[in-house]
Amino acid sequence: MRIFGSLILLFLCFQLCDAKNNCDRLKNELEKASSFTDTLATIIDFKIHNQKDTAILKDCFKNVLFEKYPLWTEIEIAQITKAPYYEDLLKTFLTESHDPQLELYIKFKILNVKAKKGEALDDLELMKPNSHSESILNYYYQGSIWLLQLKKDSLFHNLLDMIENLPSESYRSIQLSLLTTTLNKYYNTLPDSTFYLLEKGIKLSESIPETFYRAILYNNMQVKLKSSGDYKGAIEAGQKYIDFSRINGDKYRTMVGLLNMSPYYHELGQFDLAYEKIDSAKIIANESKDSAHIAMCISATAMAKMNEKKYDEAINHLKHALSFEGSLYGYNLSLYLTNIIDCYSSINNLDSAFYYYKKLETIDPDNNYGLLDYTKALVAPYHIKNKKWTIAQNFIDSGLADAIAYGDKSSESLTHLSQSMLYEAQGKYKSALESHKKHMAIEQDFRNEEKATEVTTARLNSEFENEKKLIALQQENERAILKQKQYRAYLIGATSILLFIASLLFYRILKKKNNQLSKQKKSLEKMNNMKDQIFQIIGHDLKKPAISFRGIAKNINYLISKGDSERLISLGKDIDSDATRFYQLTDNLLSWASAQKDIVTLTPKKIDIHSLVKHNLDLFQTVAAKKRVDMINNVAPNTFAKADENALKTIIRNLIDNAIKFTSFDGEISIHTKESDQWLSIEIKDTGIGMDQTKIHKLLQKNFVISEKGTDEEKGTGIGLFIVKNLIKKLNGELNIVSEIAKGSTFEVRLPLT
């Protein structure tokens, strides 16, 4: 008993020491503050860092803040303890406050209270920042309000601006809080550059150090990795999420982390491990005795059975999960209903699918969770079976519009399949076939791209087979003629010594002809390989950006009708980026075709290099902005060269495209010129990943090289540099490359002055 009492006393001593250390740290930080804004930012940063320990916060505020700011201290403690008079205290303080920054802080707190009550939010008039503390407060206020107002794009740009303009060591907890809450809210709908932000957040967390936000960031990272198809990476990130959740003593997040791991192992075919994770989660759920948590584990088992196409077993598990309906949250309940509709649809039990659809419609009639429109494609066959053509068509139209607007290819494919079934039931067999083709095209394009490329390439290859056979027959015929002439030469040599010398000479001529044929064959094979590469580009890379332009007007009209301005802005940026890629690729293909036919006609004239570079940089502004890459035109005005304008535009455009592709986020690309007695050099310099001498040699020597993915997973074709080299050669110029790994590359285009 004495030992137990001593342990309690020791534990209390540790707590008191920890509280004292935190108070001392806060006191030291406040002593460094040179303005009230510094003090305010320090307090907010301290609050965020210790948000899980209210005892430390109360103790430190009483001991450190109270003496100088008694009313402010009272407000902070009232918020921490959730005192009922907190809102009244804010309003009282607002009338008595004389410091504009503290007044702004109180207004921000009042807006948060309004948001919790569901009231409309007013705009907060921010001050122009003149220091890091003023800047971080502006980012924090604005970001928090936009988070409440669900302004995704504005939030994302606020985040990027904060990271770009503030040192990472400045008020790290505020930066980390804003970064994590934004990513956690929108991690599944933000662009690929989210990976960069996640890594930035994890580094911030490690530098503090803390583990609460780090767990959340690893959870977001695993979802992004999974959506990109990297299941092994998702498992690694997911395991870290579980580990840090355990360190934080957060059993709920530990359980969720284990459940998240299950589908990854399923995708990798490791079914035993998948069920092992679910079983571990069940232990935590059963210990908590929380019905909603238990239902989540049962639903995870159902999802596993669905992946194995064991729909009857999945249905039983989902019914068990739905038996906890009274304890389920809105989204989870909608998700379980959606999955059971999917199962019944898969086994063609349309009556049961429709029964659960009606339950889903009752729970979420306004489609707040985004699942109702998805299920419409699943239950449309029910209305087709009952010959309710109009209702079925409405379901299909609604599901298709939503799927296209939000880029859900799985749902879009299902709606085309349902449309095909409807047309077939109506006896419209030609239309049914067309809809079925659309369904198969999406399955082909987005579920098996490699097979799609193979099929397209095979189709295009057939057009060239006759030409190949014709050349082969011509070669065979020439060989037969040569053999006959060779035989005659031997006869002549046998009958006459004098004619032997002539036949020998003739034999040498024939041998030379054979060598020429061999070279022709190698040349044919080389061109055939090149042609195959081009077909792959046409069959795959050209098709991808083109798909994004289908139904743009319809898509935009749908989003306008829903009032989804955020998605409209995002769609506009995507279209602009795809248009740039589409233009670049088609221009390159035309240049390649012209080069093969040797029909490129150059018209040299005096060109303003500064204007030409500016024009090309403008083309890539949207693409570069996605990676926050600065592009600088250092070419002096009135710099001229004599060359073909279209050829030089194509050269510079390809080299800029290449530089953006291999430059990391927040990098820089600069273009400048220098002149010697014989040459004008145009240099495109980047701060990208660089390359070694072996790769430089391959780029300069080979016609085509296997394209590698860029720093943001950008795909390439390998055709761009081939065209650059071909056009520079026609301009009697030279291409030089200087590069160093991790430091960047410089591509120098040298053009003769005369």
Tab-separated table of N, CA and C in Angstrom, residues 77 102 156 234 253 258-259 336 353 392 405 421 426 462 465 471 551 563 610 638 738:
chain	number	residue	atom	x	y	z
A	77	ILE	N	-9.656	30.697	-20.306
A	77	ILE	CA	-10.032	29.623	-19.378
A	77	ILE	C	-11.507	29.269	-19.551
A	102	LEU	N	-6.047	42.497	-30.653
A	102	LEU	CA	-6.814	41.705	-29.695
A	102	LEU	C	-8.305	41.757	-30.031
A	156	PHE	N	-6.816	26.129	-49.994
A	156	PHE	CA	-5.605	25.518	-50.548
A	156	PHE	C	-4.587	26.597	-50.925
A	234	ALA	N	0.780	2.734	-49.224
A	234	ALA	CA	-0.376	3.013	-48.366
A	234	ALA	C	-0.289	2.202	-47.071
A	253	ARG	N	-8.937	6.000	-33.343
A	253	ARG	CA	-8.137	6.137	-34.564
A	253	ARG	C	-7.296	4.881	-34.827
A	258	LEU	N	-6.594	0.285	-38.464
A	258	LEU	CA	-6.578	-1.157	-38.742
A	258	LEU	C	-7.604	-1.520	-39.814
A	259	LEU	N	-8.783	-0.916	-39.748
A	259	LEU	CA	-9.830	-1.185	-40.748
A	259	LEU	C	-9.414	-0.663	-42.126
A	336	TYR	N	-23.355	2.004	-45.585
A	336	TYR	CA	-23.750	0.595	-45.454
A	336	TYR	C	-24.928	0.273	-46.368
A	353	ALA	N	-32.582	-4.600	-53.939
A	353	ALA	CA	-31.750	-3.415	-54.189
A	353	ALA	C	-32.605	-2.155	-54.095
A	392	ALA	N	-36.697	5.180	-65.149
A	392	ALA	CA	-35.374	4.584	-65.373
A	392	ALA	C	-34.449	5.576	-66.070
A	405	ALA	N	-19.614	15.079	-63.772
A	405	ALA	CA	-19.240	16.341	-63.112
A	405	ALA	C	-18.162	16.143	-62.064
A	421	MET	N	-29.045	-1.386	-71.142
A	421	MET	CA	-30.123	-2.310	-70.765
A	421	MET	C	-31.495	-1.701	-71.063
A	426	GLN	N	-36.304	-1.576	-74.650
A	426	GLN	CA	-37.213	-0.802	-75.511
A	426	GLN	C	-37.121	-1.217	-76.977
A	462	SER	N	-2.514	-2.623	-88.380
A	462	SER	CA	-3.060	-3.354	-89.521
A	462	SER	C	-2.968	-2.551	-90.809
A	465	GLU	N	0.501	-3.222	-92.372
A	465	GLU	CA	0.966	-4.576	-92.636
A	465	GLU	C	1.192	-4.828	-94.126
A	471	ILE	N	7.221	-4.599	-99.122
A	471	ILE	CA	8.668	-4.380	-99.069
A	471	ILE	C	9.403	-5.708	-98.926
A	551	GLY	N	-18.072	16.491	-73.430
A	551	GLY	CA	-19.217	16.973	-72.661
A	551	GLY	C	-18.916	18.122	-71.719
A	563	GLY	N	-24.706	25.100	-58.196
A	563	GLY	CA	-24.059	26.202	-57.489
A	563	GLY	C	-22.698	25.844	-56.924
A	610	HIS	N	13.258	37.536	-77.295
A	610	HIS	CA	12.577	37.886	-76.036
A	610	HIS	C	11.065	37.638	-76.166
A	638	ASN	N	15.018	43.186	-77.630
A	638	ASN	CA	15.797	43.473	-78.854
A	638	ASN	C	16.962	42.511	-79.039
A	738	VAL	N	24.107	20.408	-69.936
A	738	VAL	CA	24.946	20.386	-68.732
A	738	VAL	C	24.013	20.114	-67.559
